[in-house]
Amino acid sequence: MYNFVDVIIADPAGHRQFRSGDQLMTEFTCPLESAQQDMWSHASYFVYVLEGRKDWQSADGKVELRAGDMAFVKKGAASWSSISNAVLRAPVLHDR
């Protein structure tokens, strides 16, 4: 399972980052190589789609995001699928 937040934090050269305390803002270009990716995050976060289209699915349901859309993703397990390449800007809110 893909650990979304840890992958971003571990690669500051690959994901431009701005950090302030426990908050992180990064520009994330989705690296999906398959149609769907299961993932986990120990932190809740917001996602703002700059371009492309993305589907997020969790226990709460499925949300389709397009350029200009924003969503709050609760910590825990989720699944995402890429309809077309999407560039995401995701402020990640860490829980203590």
Short mmCIF file of C-alpha atoms in Angstrom, two decimals:
data_model
loop_
_atom_site.label_atom_id
_atom_site.label_comp_id
_atom_site.label_asym_id
_atom_site.label_seq_id
_atom_site.Cartn_x
_atom_site.Cartn_y
_atom_site.Cartn_z
CA MET A 1 0.00 0.00 0.00
CA TYR A 2 1.30 3.46 -0.98
CA ASN A 3 1.94 5.75 2.03
CA PHE A 4 1.08 9.11 0.46
CA VAL A 5 2.39 11.54 3.10
CA ASP A 6 5.58 9.63 3.90
CA VAL A 7 6.51 9.34 0.21
CA ILE A 8 6.17 13.11 -0.23
CA ILE A 9 8.13 13.97 2.93
CA ALA A 10 10.92 11.52 2.05
CA ASP A 11 11.51 13.15 -1.35
CA PRO A 12 11.86 16.94 -0.99
CA ALA A 13 13.84 17.10 -4.25
CA GLY A 14 11.04 15.38 -6.17
CA HIS A 15 8.19 17.30 -4.51
CA ARG A 16 8.70 21.01 -3.93
CA GLN A 17 7.80 21.63 -0.31
CA PHE A 18 6.94 24.50 2.00
CA ARG A 19 6.82 23.53 5.67
CA SER A 20 5.67 25.44 8.71
CA GLY A 21 5.50 23.48 11.94
CA ASP A 22 3.37 20.41 11.32
CA GLN A 23 1.93 21.74 8.06
CA LEU A 24 3.28 20.91 4.64
CA MET A 25 2.33 22.29 1.24
CA THR A 26 3.65 20.50 -1.82
CA GLU A 27 3.07 20.27 -5.53
CA PHE A 28 2.53 16.61 -6.33
CA THR A 29 2.46 15.22 -9.86
CA CYS A 30 0.59 11.95 -9.74
CA PRO A 31 2.95 9.08 -10.63
CA LEU A 32 0.25 6.47 -11.20
CA GLU A 33 1.48 3.68 -13.40
CA SER A 34 -1.71 1.64 -13.03
CA ALA A 35 -5.37 2.59 -13.32
CA GLN A 36 -5.90 2.46 -9.54
CA GLN A 37 -3.67 2.89 -6.48
CA ASP A 38 -4.48 1.90 -2.91
CA MET A 39 -2.92 4.25 -0.40
CA TRP A 40 -2.69 5.14 3.25
CA SER A 41 -2.09 8.43 5.02
CA HIS A 42 -1.51 9.02 8.72
CA ALA A 43 -2.52 12.66 8.21
CA SER A 44 -5.62 14.34 6.80
CA TYR A 45 -5.02 16.68 3.88
CA PHE A 46 -6.60 18.95 1.29
CA VAL A 47 -6.09 18.38 -2.43
CA TYR A 48 -6.52 21.05 -5.11
CA VAL A 49 -6.39 19.79 -8.70
CA LEU A 50 -4.50 22.08 -11.07
CA GLU A 51 -5.06 20.03 -14.22
CA GLY A 52 -6.34 16.63 -15.29
CA ARG A 53 -8.94 14.53 -13.53
CA LYS A 54 -8.74 12.29 -10.47
CA ASP A 55 -11.14 9.97 -8.61
CA TRP A 56 -10.78 9.47 -4.84
CA GLN A 57 -12.57 6.62 -3.10
CA SER A 58 -12.77 5.86 0.62
CA ALA A 59 -15.24 4.26 3.00
CA ASP A 60 -17.27 7.49 2.74
CA GLY A 61 -17.76 7.20 -1.01
CA LYS A 62 -16.25 8.29 -4.30
CA VAL A 63 -15.43 11.84 -5.42
CA GLU A 64 -14.45 12.89 -8.93
CA LEU A 65 -12.10 15.86 -9.00
CA ARG A 66 -11.34 18.05 -12.01
CA ALA A 67 -9.14 21.10 -12.49
CA GLY A 68 -10.25 23.78 -10.02
CA ASP A 69 -11.80 21.31 -7.55
CA MET A 70 -10.70 20.93 -3.94
CA ALA A 71 -11.33 18.06 -1.52
CA PHE A 72 -10.57 17.20 2.10
CA VAL A 73 -9.22 13.66 2.50
CA LYS A 74 -9.44 12.13 5.97
CA LYS A 75 -6.48 10.17 7.28
CA GLY A 76 -6.60 6.43 6.75
CA ALA A 77 -6.99 4.16 3.76
CA ALA A 78 -8.23 5.38 0.40
CA SER A 79 -7.95 4.55 -3.25
CA TRP A 80 -7.40 6.83 -6.20
CA SER A 81 -7.60 6.38 -9.91
CA SER A 82 -6.36 8.61 -12.68
CA ILE A 83 -8.68 9.41 -15.55
CA SER A 84 -6.02 11.64 -17.12
CA ASN A 85 -2.70 12.90 -15.82
CA ALA A 86 -3.35 15.23 -12.93
CA VAL A 87 -1.09 17.77 -11.26
CA LEU A 88 -2.09 18.19 -7.64
CA ARG A 89 -1.21 20.86 -5.10
CA ALA A 90 -1.83 19.31 -1.71
CA PRO A 91 -1.45 21.10 1.62
CA VAL A 92 -0.90 18.20 3.99
CA LEU A 93 -2.09 18.70 7.57
CA HIS A 94 -0.22 16.51 10.03
CA ASP A 95 -1.87 15.15 13.15
CA ARG A 96 0.14 14.93 16.34
#
